[in-house]
PDB file of C-alpha atoms in Angstrom:
ATOM      1  CA  UNK A1140      -2.311  13.393 -15.531  1.00 92.00           C
ATOM      2  CA  UNK A1141      -5.472  13.682 -17.533  1.00 96.00           C
ATOM      3  CA  UNK A1142      -8.558  14.985 -15.713  1.00 97.00           C
ATOM      4  CA  UNK A1143     -12.177  14.857 -16.974  1.00 98.00           C
ATOM      5  CA  UNK A1144     -14.814  17.105 -15.403  1.00 98.00           C
ATOM      6  CA  UNK A1145     -18.548  17.156 -16.288  1.00 98.00           C
ATOM      7  CA  UNK A1146     -20.941  20.070 -16.864  1.00 98.00           C
ATOM      8  CA  UNK A1147     -23.486  20.650 -14.134  1.00 98.00           C
ATOM      9  CA  UNK A1148     -26.833  22.287 -13.568  1.00 98.00           C
ATOM     10  CA  UNK A1149     -27.627  23.851 -10.175  1.00 97.00           C
ATOM     11  CA  UNK A1150     -30.756  24.769  -8.310  1.00 97.00           C
ATOM     12  CA  UNK A1151     -32.975  22.321 -10.289  1.00 98.00           C
ATOM     13  CA  UNK A1152     -35.903  24.684  -9.672  1.00 97.00           C
ATOM     14  CA  UNK A1153     -36.645  25.052  -5.959  1.00 97.00           C
ATOM     15  CA  UNK A1154     -33.340  23.914  -4.385  1.00 97.00           C
ATOM     16  CA  UNK A1155     -31.567  27.310  -4.697  1.00 95.00           C
ATOM     17  CA  UNK A1156     -27.829  27.133  -4.017  1.00 93.00           C
ATOM     18  CA  UNK A1157     -28.039  23.614  -2.582  1.00 96.00           C
ATOM     19  CA  UNK A1158     -28.752  21.087  -5.370  1.00 98.00           C
ATOM     20  CA  UNK A1159     -26.812  20.158  -8.490  1.00 98.00           C
ATOM     21  CA  UNK A1160     -26.834  17.560 -11.242  1.00 98.00           C
ATOM     22  CA  UNK A1161     -23.802  16.292 -13.197  1.00 98.00           C
ATOM     23  CA  UNK A1162     -24.339  16.128 -16.998  1.00 98.00           C
ATOM     24  CA  UNK A1163     -22.532  14.139 -19.709  1.00 98.00           C
ATOM     25  CA  UNK A1164     -20.749  17.064 -21.292  1.00 97.00           C
ATOM     26  CA  UNK A1165     -17.081  17.420 -20.439  1.00 98.00           C
ATOM     27  CA  UNK A1166     -13.889  19.400 -20.282  1.00 97.00           C
ATOM     28  CA  UNK A1167     -10.762  17.235 -20.585  1.00 97.00           C
ATOM     29  CA  UNK A1168      -7.507  18.661 -19.243  1.00 97.00           C
ATOM     30  CA  UNK A1169      -3.867  17.321 -19.365  1.00 97.00           C
ATOM     31  CA  UNK A1170      -1.560  18.464 -16.566  1.00 97.00           C
ATOM     32  CA  UNK A1171       2.188  18.000 -16.757  1.00 96.00           C
ATOM     33  CA  UNK A1172       5.052  19.240 -14.557  1.00 96.00           C
ATOM     34  CA  UNK A1173       7.758  21.232 -16.396  1.00 97.00           C
ATOM     35  CA  UNK A1174      11.204  22.121 -15.306  1.00 97.00           C
ATOM     36  CA  UNK A1175      10.109  25.788 -15.243  1.00 97.00           C
ATOM     37  CA  UNK A1176       7.476  28.208 -16.528  1.00 97.00           C
ATOM     38  CA  UNK A1177       3.871  27.968 -17.573  1.00 98.00           C
ATOM     39  CA  UNK A1178       2.366  26.746 -20.822  1.00 97.00           C
ATOM     40  CA  UNK A1179      -1.355  26.832 -21.466  1.00 97.00           C
ATOM     41  CA  UNK A1180      -3.127  25.549 -24.588  1.00 97.00           C
ATOM     42  CA  UNK A1181      -6.906  25.845 -24.942  1.00 97.00           C
ATOM     43  CA  UNK A1182      -9.058  24.089 -27.659  1.00 96.00           C
ATOM     44  CA  UNK A1183     -12.721  23.715 -28.036  1.00 96.00           C
ATOM     45  CA  UNK A1184     -15.077  26.067 -26.236  1.00 94.00           C
ATOM     46  CA  UNK A1185     -13.261  29.348 -25.388  1.00 92.00           C
ATOM     47  CA  UNK A1186     -10.314  28.761 -27.658  1.00 94.00           C
ATOM     48  CA  UNK A1187      -8.840  32.177 -28.583  1.00 93.00           C
ATOM     49  CA  UNK A1188     -10.884  33.826 -25.795  1.00 94.00           C
ATOM     50  CA  UNK A1189      -9.685  32.354 -22.561  1.00 95.00           C
ATOM     51  CA  UNK A1190      -6.362  33.593 -21.115  1.00 96.00           C
ATOM     52  CA  UNK A1191      -3.280  31.444 -21.416  1.00 96.00           C
ATOM     53  CA  UNK A1192      -1.374  32.869 -18.465  1.00 97.00           C
ATOM     54  CA  UNK A1193      -1.597  32.749 -14.659  1.00 97.00           C
ATOM     55  CA  UNK A1194      -5.082  34.309 -14.796  1.00 97.00           C
ATOM     56  CA  UNK A1195      -6.589  31.163 -16.346  1.00 98.00           C
ATOM     57  CA  UNK A1196      -9.123  29.836 -13.823  1.00 98.00           C
ATOM     58  CA  UNK A1197      -7.803  26.299 -13.931  1.00 98.00           C
ATOM     59  CA  UNK A1198      -4.298  27.549 -13.269  1.00 98.00           C
ATOM     60  CA  UNK A1199      -5.437  29.717 -10.381  1.00 98.00           C
ATOM     61  CA  UNK A1200      -7.295  26.790  -8.817  1.00 98.00           C
ATOM     62  CA  UNK A1201      -4.251  24.466  -9.408  1.00 98.00           C
ATOM     63  CA  UNK A1202      -1.981  27.037  -7.646  1.00 98.00           C
ATOM     64  CA  UNK A1203      -4.375  27.339  -4.692  1.00 98.00           C
ATOM     65  CA  UNK A1204      -4.509  23.534  -4.272  1.00 98.00           C
ATOM     66  CA  UNK A1205      -0.726  23.278  -4.475  1.00 97.00           C
ATOM     67  CA  UNK A1206      -0.496  25.861  -1.655  1.00 97.00           C
ATOM     68  CA  UNK A1207      -3.003  23.774   0.357  1.00 95.00           C
ATOM     69  CA  UNK A1208      -0.840  20.707  -0.204  1.00 96.00           C
ATOM     70  CA  UNK A1209       2.422  22.483   0.553  1.00 96.00           C
ATOM     71  CA  UNK A1210       3.836  21.664  -2.850  1.00 96.00           C
ATOM     72  CA  UNK A1211       5.357  23.925  -5.515  1.00 95.00           C
ATOM     73  CA  UNK A1212       5.939  22.383  -8.881  1.00 96.00           C
ATOM     74  CA  UNK A1213       8.806  23.984 -10.799  1.00 96.00           C
ATOM     75  CA  UNK A1214       6.611  24.496 -13.925  1.00 97.00           C
ATOM     76  CA  UNK A1215       3.269  23.582 -15.359  1.00 98.00           C
ATOM     77  CA  UNK A1216       1.921  22.619 -18.771  1.00 97.00           C
ATOM     78  CA  UNK A1217      -1.846  22.701 -19.143  1.00 98.00           C
ATOM     79  CA  UNK A1218      -3.696  21.567 -22.239  1.00 97.00           C
ATOM     80  CA  UNK A1219      -7.483  21.805 -22.219  1.00 97.00           C
ATOM     81  CA  UNK A1220     -10.193  20.511 -24.530  1.00 97.00           C
ATOM     82  CA  UNK A1221     -13.352  22.330 -23.488  1.00 97.00           C
ATOM     83  CA  UNK A1222     -16.797  20.987 -24.238  1.00 97.00           C
ATOM     84  CA  UNK A1223     -18.840  22.856 -21.605  1.00 97.00           C
ATOM     85  CA  UNK A1224     -20.587  26.013 -22.811  1.00 94.00           C
ATOM     86  CA  UNK A1225     -19.437  29.064 -20.942  1.00 91.00           C
ATOM     87  CA  UNK A1226     -21.580  31.802 -19.351  1.00 88.00           C
ATOM     88  CA  UNK A1227     -24.754  29.798 -19.943  1.00 91.00           C
ATOM     89  CA  UNK A1228     -25.503  28.217 -16.575  1.00 92.00           C
ATOM     90  CA  UNK A1229     -23.807  24.824 -17.172  1.00 96.00           C
ATOM     91  CA  UNK A1230     -21.157  25.076 -14.494  1.00 96.00           C
ATOM     92  CA  UNK A1231     -18.132  25.970 -16.633  1.00 96.00           C
ATOM     93  CA  UNK A1232     -16.436  27.908 -13.847  1.00 96.00           C
ATOM     94  CA  UNK A1233     -17.077  25.164 -11.284  1.00 97.00           C
ATOM     95  CA  UNK A1234     -15.656  22.611 -13.742  1.00 98.00           C
ATOM     96  CA  UNK A1235     -12.531  24.746 -14.171  1.00 98.00           C
ATOM     97  CA  UNK A1236     -12.075  25.049 -10.389  1.00 98.00           C
ATOM     98  CA  UNK A1237     -12.656  21.381  -9.714  1.00 98.00           C
ATOM     99  CA  UNK A1238     -10.292  20.408 -12.524  1.00 98.00           C
ATOM    100  CA  UNK A1239      -7.510  22.600 -11.176  1.00 98.00           C
ATOM    101  CA  UNK A1240      -7.820  21.334  -7.645  1.00 98.00           C
ATOM    102  CA  UNK A1241      -8.176  17.643  -8.704  1.00 97.00           C
ATOM    103  CA  UNK A1242      -5.152  18.131 -11.062  1.00 97.00           C
ATOM    104  CA  UNK A1243      -2.985  19.346  -8.232  1.00 97.00           C
ATOM    105  CA  UNK A1244      -4.007  16.405  -6.014  1.00 96.00           C
ATOM    106  CA  UNK A1245      -3.287  13.995  -8.830  1.00 94.00           C
ATOM    107  CA  UNK A1246       0.100  15.435  -9.627  1.00 95.00           C
ATOM    108  CA  UNK A1247       1.420  16.165  -6.129  1.00 94.00           C
ATOM    109  CA  UNK A1248       4.112  13.503  -5.401  1.00 92.00           C
ATOM    110  CA  UNK A1249       3.312  13.454  -1.701  1.00 89.00           C
ATOM    111  CA  UNK A1250      -0.413  12.508  -2.264  1.00 88.00           C
ATOM    112  CA  UNK A1251      -1.480   8.875  -2.633  1.00 85.00           C
ATOM    113  CA  UNK A1252      -5.211   9.267  -1.930  1.00 88.00           C
ATOM    114  CA  UNK A1253      -7.341  12.113  -3.007  1.00 89.00           C
ATOM    115  CA  UNK A1254      -9.464  13.498  -0.164  1.00 93.00           C
ATOM    116  CA  UNK A1255     -12.786  14.488  -1.871  1.00 95.00           C
ATOM    117  CA  UNK A1256     -13.978  16.192   1.325  1.00 96.00           C
ATOM    118  CA  UNK A1257     -10.982  18.459   1.244  1.00 96.00           C
ATOM    119  CA  UNK A1258     -11.224  18.989  -2.488  1.00 97.00           C
ATOM    120  CA  UNK A1259     -14.941  19.994  -1.999  1.00 98.00           C
ATOM    121  CA  UNK A1260     -14.054  22.468   0.764  1.00 98.00           C
ATOM    122  CA  UNK A1261     -11.305  24.191  -1.233  1.00 98.00           C
ATOM    123  CA  UNK A1262     -13.116  24.195  -4.561  1.00 98.00           C
ATOM    124  CA  UNK A1263     -16.175  25.661  -2.882  1.00 98.00           C
ATOM    125  CA  UNK A1264     -14.151  28.436  -1.278  1.00 97.00           C
ATOM    126  CA  UNK A1265     -12.672  29.283  -4.683  1.00 97.00           C
ATOM    127  CA  UNK A1266     -16.013  29.105  -6.528  1.00 95.00           C
ATOM    128  CA  UNK A1267     -17.980  30.901  -3.814  1.00 93.00           C
ATOM    129  CA  UNK A1268     -20.689  28.225  -3.295  1.00 91.00           C
ATOM    130  CA  UNK A1269     -20.798  24.406  -3.420  1.00 96.00           C
ATOM    131  CA  UNK A1270     -23.830  23.477  -5.549  1.00 96.00           C
ATOM    132  CA  UNK A1271     -22.077  23.097  -8.958  1.00 97.00           C
ATOM    133  CA  UNK A1272     -18.790  22.083  -7.400  1.00 98.00           C
ATOM    134  CA  UNK A1273     -20.311  19.218  -5.503  1.00 98.00           C
ATOM    135  CA  UNK A1274     -22.060  17.740  -8.534  1.00 98.00           C
ATOM    136  CA  UNK A1275     -19.009  18.180 -10.707  1.00 98.00           C
ATOM    137  CA  UNK A1276     -16.778  16.446  -8.163  1.00 98.00           C
ATOM    138  CA  UNK A1277     -19.075  13.640  -7.102  1.00 98.00           C
ATOM    139  CA  UNK A1278     -21.359  13.059 -10.092  1.00 98.00           C
ATOM    140  CA  UNK A1279     -25.034  12.185 -10.013  1.00 98.00           C
ATOM    141  CA  UNK A1280     -27.310  14.578  -8.136  1.00 98.00           C
ATOM    142  CA  UNK A1281     -26.019  16.271  -5.025  1.00 98.00           C
ATOM    143  CA  UNK A1282     -27.265  18.199  -2.053  1.00 98.00           C
ATOM    144  CA  UNK A1283     -24.720  20.611  -0.498  1.00 98.00           C
ATOM    145  CA  UNK A1284     -24.435  22.960   2.377  1.00 97.00           C
ATOM    146  CA  UNK A1285     -21.895  24.970   4.289  1.00 96.00           C
ATOM    147  CA  UNK A1286     -20.856  24.666   7.890  1.00 96.00           C
ATOM    148  CA  UNK A1287     -18.272  26.462   9.995  1.00 95.00           C
ATOM    149  CA  UNK A1288     -15.673  23.956   8.765  1.00 94.00           C
ATOM    150  CA  UNK A1289     -16.571  24.490   5.104  1.00 96.00           C
ATOM    151  CA  UNK A1290     -18.719  22.946   2.393  1.00 97.00           C
ATOM    152  CA  UNK A1291     -20.241  19.456   2.655  1.00 97.00           C
ATOM    153  CA  UNK A1292     -22.347  17.408   0.254  1.00 98.00           C
ATOM    154  CA  UNK A1293     -24.191  14.181  -0.198  1.00 98.00           C
ATOM    155  CA  UNK A1294     -24.608  12.298  -3.457  1.00 97.00           C
ATOM    156  CA  UNK A1295     -27.955  10.884  -4.696  1.00 97.00           C
ATOM    157  CA  UNK A1296     -28.478   8.139  -7.216  1.00 96.00           C
ATOM    158  CA  UNK A1297     -30.722   9.462  -9.954  1.00 97.00           C
ATOM    159  CA  UNK A1298     -33.550   7.292 -11.268  1.00 97.00           C
ATOM    160  CA  UNK A1299     -32.539   5.887 -14.661  1.00 95.00           C
ATOM    161  CA  UNK A1300     -35.739   7.160 -16.239  1.00 95.00           C
ATOM    162  CA  UNK A1301     -34.563  10.766 -15.784  1.00 97.00           C
ATOM    163  CA  UNK A1302     -33.322  11.997 -19.082  1.00 95.00           C
ATOM    164  CA  UNK A1303     -31.876  15.562 -18.935  1.00 97.00           C
ATOM    165  CA  UNK A1304     -32.167  17.863 -21.986  1.00 97.00           C
ATOM    166  CA  UNK A1305     -30.370  21.224 -21.869  1.00 97.00           C
ATOM    167  CA  UNK A1306     -31.531  24.126 -24.062  1.00 97.00           C
ATOM    168  CA  UNK A1307     -28.694  26.567 -24.710  1.00 96.00           C
ATOM    169  CA  UNK A1308     -29.353  30.028 -26.221  1.00 94.00           C
ATOM    170  CA  UNK A1309     -26.869  32.055 -28.161  1.00 89.00           C
ATOM    171  CA  UNK A1310     -26.801  34.714 -25.446  1.00 83.00           C
ATOM    172  CA  UNK A1311     -24.712  34.498 -22.291  1.00 80.00           C
ATOM    173  CA  UNK A1312     -25.306  35.814 -18.704  1.00 74.00           C
ATOM    174  CA  UNK A1313     -22.784  36.438 -16.052  1.00 77.00           C
ATOM    175  CA  UNK A1314     -23.575  34.745 -12.742  1.00 75.00           C
ATOM    176  CA  UNK A1315     -22.912  37.919 -10.691  1.00 77.00           C
ATOM    177  CA  UNK A1316     -25.488  39.852 -12.836  1.00 80.00           C
ATOM    178  CA  UNK A1317     -28.137  37.256 -12.326  1.00 75.00           C
ATOM    179  CA  UNK A1318     -27.519  37.009  -8.593  1.00 77.00           C
ATOM    180  CA  UNK A1319     -27.618  40.802  -8.332  1.00 84.00           C
ATOM    181  CA  UNK A1320     -31.319  40.703  -9.287  1.00 84.00           C
ATOM    182  CA  UNK A1321     -32.387  38.603  -6.265  1.00 83.00           C
ATOM    183  CA  UNK A1322     -34.124  40.317  -3.370  1.00 83.00           C
ATOM    184  CA  UNK A1323     -32.532  40.308   0.102  1.00 89.00           C
ATOM    185  CA  UNK A1324     -35.902  39.261   1.706  1.00 91.00           C
ATOM    186  CA  UNK A1325     -38.496  36.730   0.556  1.00 91.00           C
ATOM    187  CA  UNK A1326     -42.039  36.068   1.802  1.00 94.00           C
ATOM    188  CA  UNK A1327     -42.390  33.281   4.353  1.00 95.00           C
ATOM    189  CA  UNK A1328     -44.977  31.570   2.191  1.00 97.00           C
ATOM    190  CA  UNK A1329     -42.585  31.414  -0.747  1.00 95.00           C
ATOM    191  CA  UNK A1330     -39.760  30.046   1.490  1.00 96.00           C
ATOM    192  CA  UNK A1331     -42.123  27.344   2.764  1.00 97.00           C
ATOM    193  CA  UNK A1332     -43.231  26.496  -0.799  1.00 97.00           C
ATOM    194  CA  UNK A1333     -39.617  25.992  -1.921  1.00 96.00           C
ATOM    195  CA  UNK A1334     -38.747  23.951   1.155  1.00 97.00           C
ATOM    196  CA  UNK A1335     -41.625  21.589   0.453  1.00 97.00           C
ATOM    197  CA  UNK A1336     -40.716  21.312  -3.257  1.00 97.00           C
ATOM    198  CA  UNK A1337     -37.043  20.702  -2.462  1.00 97.00           C
ATOM    199  CA  UNK A1338     -38.005  17.730  -0.293  1.00 97.00           C
ATOM    200  CA  UNK A1339     -40.309  16.390  -3.091  1.00 98.00           C
ATOM    201  CA  UNK A1340     -37.474  16.987  -5.632  1.00 98.00           C
ATOM    202  CA  UNK A1341     -35.217  14.440  -3.816  1.00 98.00           C
ATOM    203  CA  UNK A1342     -38.013  11.887  -3.944  1.00 98.00           C
ATOM    204  CA  UNK A1343     -38.873  12.565  -7.561  1.00 98.00           C
ATOM    205  CA  UNK A1344     -35.192  12.506  -8.796  1.00 98.00           C
ATOM    206  CA  UNK A1345     -34.357   9.263  -7.065  1.00 97.00           C
ATOM    207  CA  UNK A1346     -37.667   7.290  -6.845  1.00 97.00           C
ATOM    208  CA  UNK A1347     -40.632   8.773  -8.694  1.00 97.00           C
ATOM    209  CA  UNK A1348     -39.724  10.863 -11.723  1.00 97.00           C
ATOM    210  CA  UNK A1349     -43.340  11.421 -12.693  1.00 95.00           C
ATOM    211  CA  UNK A1350     -43.461  13.961  -9.826  1.00 97.00           C
ATOM    212  CA  UNK A1351     -40.786  16.082 -11.336  1.00 98.00           C
ATOM    213  CA  UNK A1352     -43.071  18.762 -12.781  1.00 97.00           C
ATOM    214  CA  UNK A1353     -44.549  19.536  -9.355  1.00 97.00           C
ATOM    215  CA  UNK A1354     -41.174  19.024  -7.594  1.00 98.00           C
ATOM    216  CA  UNK A1355     -39.440  21.680  -9.751  1.00 98.00           C
ATOM    217  CA  UNK A1356     -41.892  24.546  -9.042  1.00 97.00           C
ATOM    218  CA  UNK A1357     -39.906  27.599  -7.746  1.00 96.00           C
ATOM    219  CA  UNK A1358     -40.890  30.961  -6.191  1.00 96.00           C
ATOM    220  CA  UNK A1359     -37.526  32.218  -4.975  1.00 94.00           C
ATOM    221  CA  UNK A1360     -35.180  32.983  -7.859  1.00 92.00           C
ATOM    222  CA  UNK A1361     -36.397  32.306 -11.443  1.00 93.00           C
ATOM    223  CA  UNK A1362     -39.109  34.976 -11.826  1.00 92.00           C
ATOM    224  CA  UNK A1363     -36.964  37.432  -9.986  1.00 90.00           C
ATOM    225  CA  UNK A1364     -34.348  37.234 -12.699  1.00 89.00           C
ATOM    226  CA  UNK A1365     -36.740  37.276 -15.701  1.00 89.00           C
ATOM    227  CA  UNK A1366     -35.549  40.784 -16.797  1.00 90.00           C
ATOM    228  CA  UNK A1367     -32.105  39.384 -17.511  1.00 90.00           C
ATOM    229  CA  UNK A1368     -33.413  36.495 -19.634  1.00 93.00           C
ATOM    230  CA  UNK A1369     -36.965  37.029 -20.718  1.00 94.00           C
ATOM    231  CA  UNK A1370     -36.685  34.531 -23.640  1.00 95.00           C
ATOM    232  CA  UNK A1371     -35.581  31.778 -21.185  1.00 95.00           C
ATOM    233  CA  UNK A1372     -38.539  32.396 -18.871  1.00 96.00           C
ATOM    234  CA  UNK A1373     -40.962  32.451 -21.797  1.00 96.00           C
ATOM    235  CA  UNK A1374     -39.655  29.150 -23.083  1.00 97.00           C
ATOM    236  CA  UNK A1375     -39.636  27.680 -19.592  1.00 97.00           C
ATOM    237  CA  UNK A1376     -43.336  28.566 -19.214  1.00 97.00           C
ATOM    238  CA  UNK A1377     -44.132  27.087 -22.608  1.00 97.00           C
ATOM    239  CA  UNK A1378     -42.436  23.796 -21.742  1.00 97.00           C
ATOM    240  CA  UNK A1379     -44.013  23.579 -18.285  1.00 97.00           C
ATOM    241  CA  UNK A1380     -47.455  24.287 -19.724  1.00 97.00           C
ATOM    242  CA  UNK A1381     -46.786  21.273 -22.026  1.00 96.00           C
ATOM    243  CA  UNK A1382     -46.035  19.050 -19.027  1.00 96.00           C
ATOM    244  CA  UNK A1383     -42.220  19.155 -19.041  1.00 97.00           C
ATOM    245  CA  UNK A1384     -40.204  19.774 -15.834  1.00 98.00           C
ATOM    246  CA  UNK A1385     -38.254  22.753 -17.255  1.00 98.00           C
ATOM    247  CA  UNK A1386     -36.161  25.033 -15.011  1.00 98.00           C
ATOM    248  CA  UNK A1387     -33.491  27.665 -15.421  1.00 97.00           C
ATOM    249  CA  UNK A1388     -30.133  25.939 -15.403  1.00 96.00           C
ATOM    250  CA  UNK A1389     -28.076  27.514 -12.658  1.00 93.00           C
ATOM    251  CA  UNK A1390     -28.005  31.322 -13.142  1.00 88.00           C
ATOM    252  CA  UNK A1391     -29.145  30.847 -16.733  1.00 89.00           C
ATOM    253  CA  UNK A1392     -29.862  31.609 -19.488  1.00 94.00           C
ATOM    254  CA  UNK A1393     -29.849  27.923 -20.458  1.00 95.00           C
ATOM    255  CA  UNK A1394     -32.808  25.743 -19.456  1.00 98.00           C
ATOM    256  CA  UNK A1395     -32.717  22.198 -18.024  1.00 98.00           C
ATOM    257  CA  UNK A1396     -35.560  19.857 -18.846  1.00 98.00           C
ATOM    258  CA  UNK A1397     -35.820  16.855 -16.640  1.00 97.00           C
ATOM    259  CA  UNK A1398     -37.485  14.591 -19.115  1.00 96.00           C
ATOM    260  CA  UNK A1399     -38.664  11.062 -18.353  1.00 92.00           C
ATOM    261  CA  UNK A1400     -39.183   9.275 -21.713  1.00 83.00           C
ATOM    262  CA  UNK A1401     -36.803   8.461 -24.524  1.00 77.00           C
ATOM    263  CA  UNK A1402     -38.847  10.472 -27.074  1.00 79.00           C
ATOM    264  CA  UNK A1403     -39.139  13.571 -24.878  1.00 90.00           C
ATOM    265  CA  UNK A1404     -36.087  15.208 -26.425  1.00 90.00           C
ATOM    266  CA  UNK A1405     -37.794  15.342 -29.786  1.00 93.00           C
ATOM    267  CA  UNK A1406     -40.946  16.837 -28.269  1.00 95.00           C
ATOM    268  CA  UNK A1407     -38.926  19.425 -26.383  1.00 96.00           C
ATOM    269  CA  UNK A1408     -37.079  20.248 -29.554  1.00 95.00           C
ATOM    270  CA  UNK A1409     -40.344  20.895 -31.394  1.00 96.00           C
ATOM    271  CA  UNK A1410     -41.327  23.428 -28.718  1.00 97.00           C
ATOM    272  CA  UNK A1411     -37.942  25.206 -28.821  1.00 96.00           C
ATOM    273  CA  UNK A1412     -37.495  28.191 -31.103  1.00 95.00           C
ATOM    274  CA  UNK A1413     -34.646  28.710 -33.549  1.00 94.00           C
ATOM    275  CA  UNK A1414     -31.458  30.012 -32.083  1.00 93.00           C
ATOM    276  CA  UNK A1415     -31.365  27.471 -29.252  1.00 96.00           C
ATOM    277  CA  UNK A1416     -29.184  24.332 -29.139  1.00 95.00           C
ATOM    278  CA  UNK A1417     -30.979  21.214 -27.872  1.00 96.00           C
ATOM    279  CA  UNK A1418     -28.578  18.949 -25.984  1.00 96.00           C
ATOM    280  CA  UNK A1419     -30.040  15.533 -24.849  1.00 96.00           C
ATOM    281  CA  UNK A1420     -27.497  14.402 -22.188  1.00 97.00           C
ATOM    282  CA  UNK A1421     -26.995  11.574 -19.788  1.00 96.00           C
ATOM    283  CA  UNK A1422     -26.669  12.008 -16.063  1.00 97.00           C
ATOM    284  CA  UNK A1423     -22.922  11.742 -15.357  1.00 98.00           C
ATOM    285  CA  UNK A1424     -22.534   9.299 -12.498  1.00 96.00           C
ATOM    286  CA  UNK A1425     -18.764   9.429 -11.991  1.00 96.00           C
ATOM    287  CA  UNK A1426     -17.928  13.081 -11.500  1.00 98.00           C
ATOM    288  CA  UNK A1427     -14.351  14.408 -11.745  1.00 97.00           C
ATOM    289  CA  UNK A1428     -12.094  11.579 -12.911  1.00 96.00           C
ATOM    290  CA  UNK A1429      -8.343  11.171 -13.217  1.00 95.00           C
ATOM    291  CA  UNK A1430      -8.048   9.215 -16.485  1.00 90.00           C
ATOM    292  CA  UNK A1431      -4.231   8.718 -16.235  1.00 74.00           C
ATOM    293  CA  UNK A1432      -2.422   8.126 -12.969  1.00 60.00           C
ATOM    294  CA  UNK A1433      -2.662   6.072  -9.801  1.00 51.00           C
ATOM    295  CA  UNK A1434      -4.235   8.466  -7.290  1.00 49.00           C
ATOM    296  CA  UNK A1435      -6.893   6.734  -5.239  1.00 56.00           C
ATOM    297  CA  UNK A1436      -9.983   8.551  -3.973  1.00 54.00           C
ATOM    298  CA  UNK A1437     -11.264   8.884  -0.401  1.00 57.00           C
ATOM    299  CA  UNK A1438     -14.657  10.330   0.472  1.00 52.00           C
ATOM    300  CA  UNK A1439     -13.729  10.856   4.104  1.00 45.00           C
TER     301      UNK A1439
END
């Protein structure tokens, strides 16, 4: 089976830990059952750096999904072509987890229909939170939350005028480092501010993109992590002062600009200093896809 999973950006400004956007940048993975053993080949991003044994995140997620399905393949061959930057807030770990879980569902001989609700719950448990996972699995924009029974999500259709641009620095930042800078308690006024902006964000993303600058204003997590990525915050301020809806992408240090015109990418590039990669991307509308195979998908 061949599985394709998109990059994602989480938070989108105010919607901390609950919103995500799928982006047209992909990892493509081939899964094959072997008579015995494990073979892992990695090309593209992370080649020569990522492990090629049982500690590979895709393999770990695949094994966890096999256990969930009650299936033990005799051996596994995994070949990956990675296009998603790692450690830069573009959902590389969520993509790996979703790919492993979807790959197991696709290969398992006892499964005819993939249960996306079950995939979301398991992948979120493995990843630790559902925001990137939901967008990677379902595509488009997503809102996600966790109940006693596990993670849940809804998908939103993004207005076609929204044109994401991701700005990727050379530096990386581990998610656990960025999360460690967040305070345990926030002022009530800041919580209310973000709740209002999150509601407006849904409207702006789906119906009225001209409201995106106001809708992406955050008080809960971006400034609080400035010490770990000062260059990112400085560039974000510069872009927002110029009228662009720029936010930290996930835990950073990349930035996501939710542009609205075809020539915005060039204008954003002019404001971006050297050392940053400018990636104009499409919104991915399909999410995780099995490109070879006959597994059907259920959203139940």
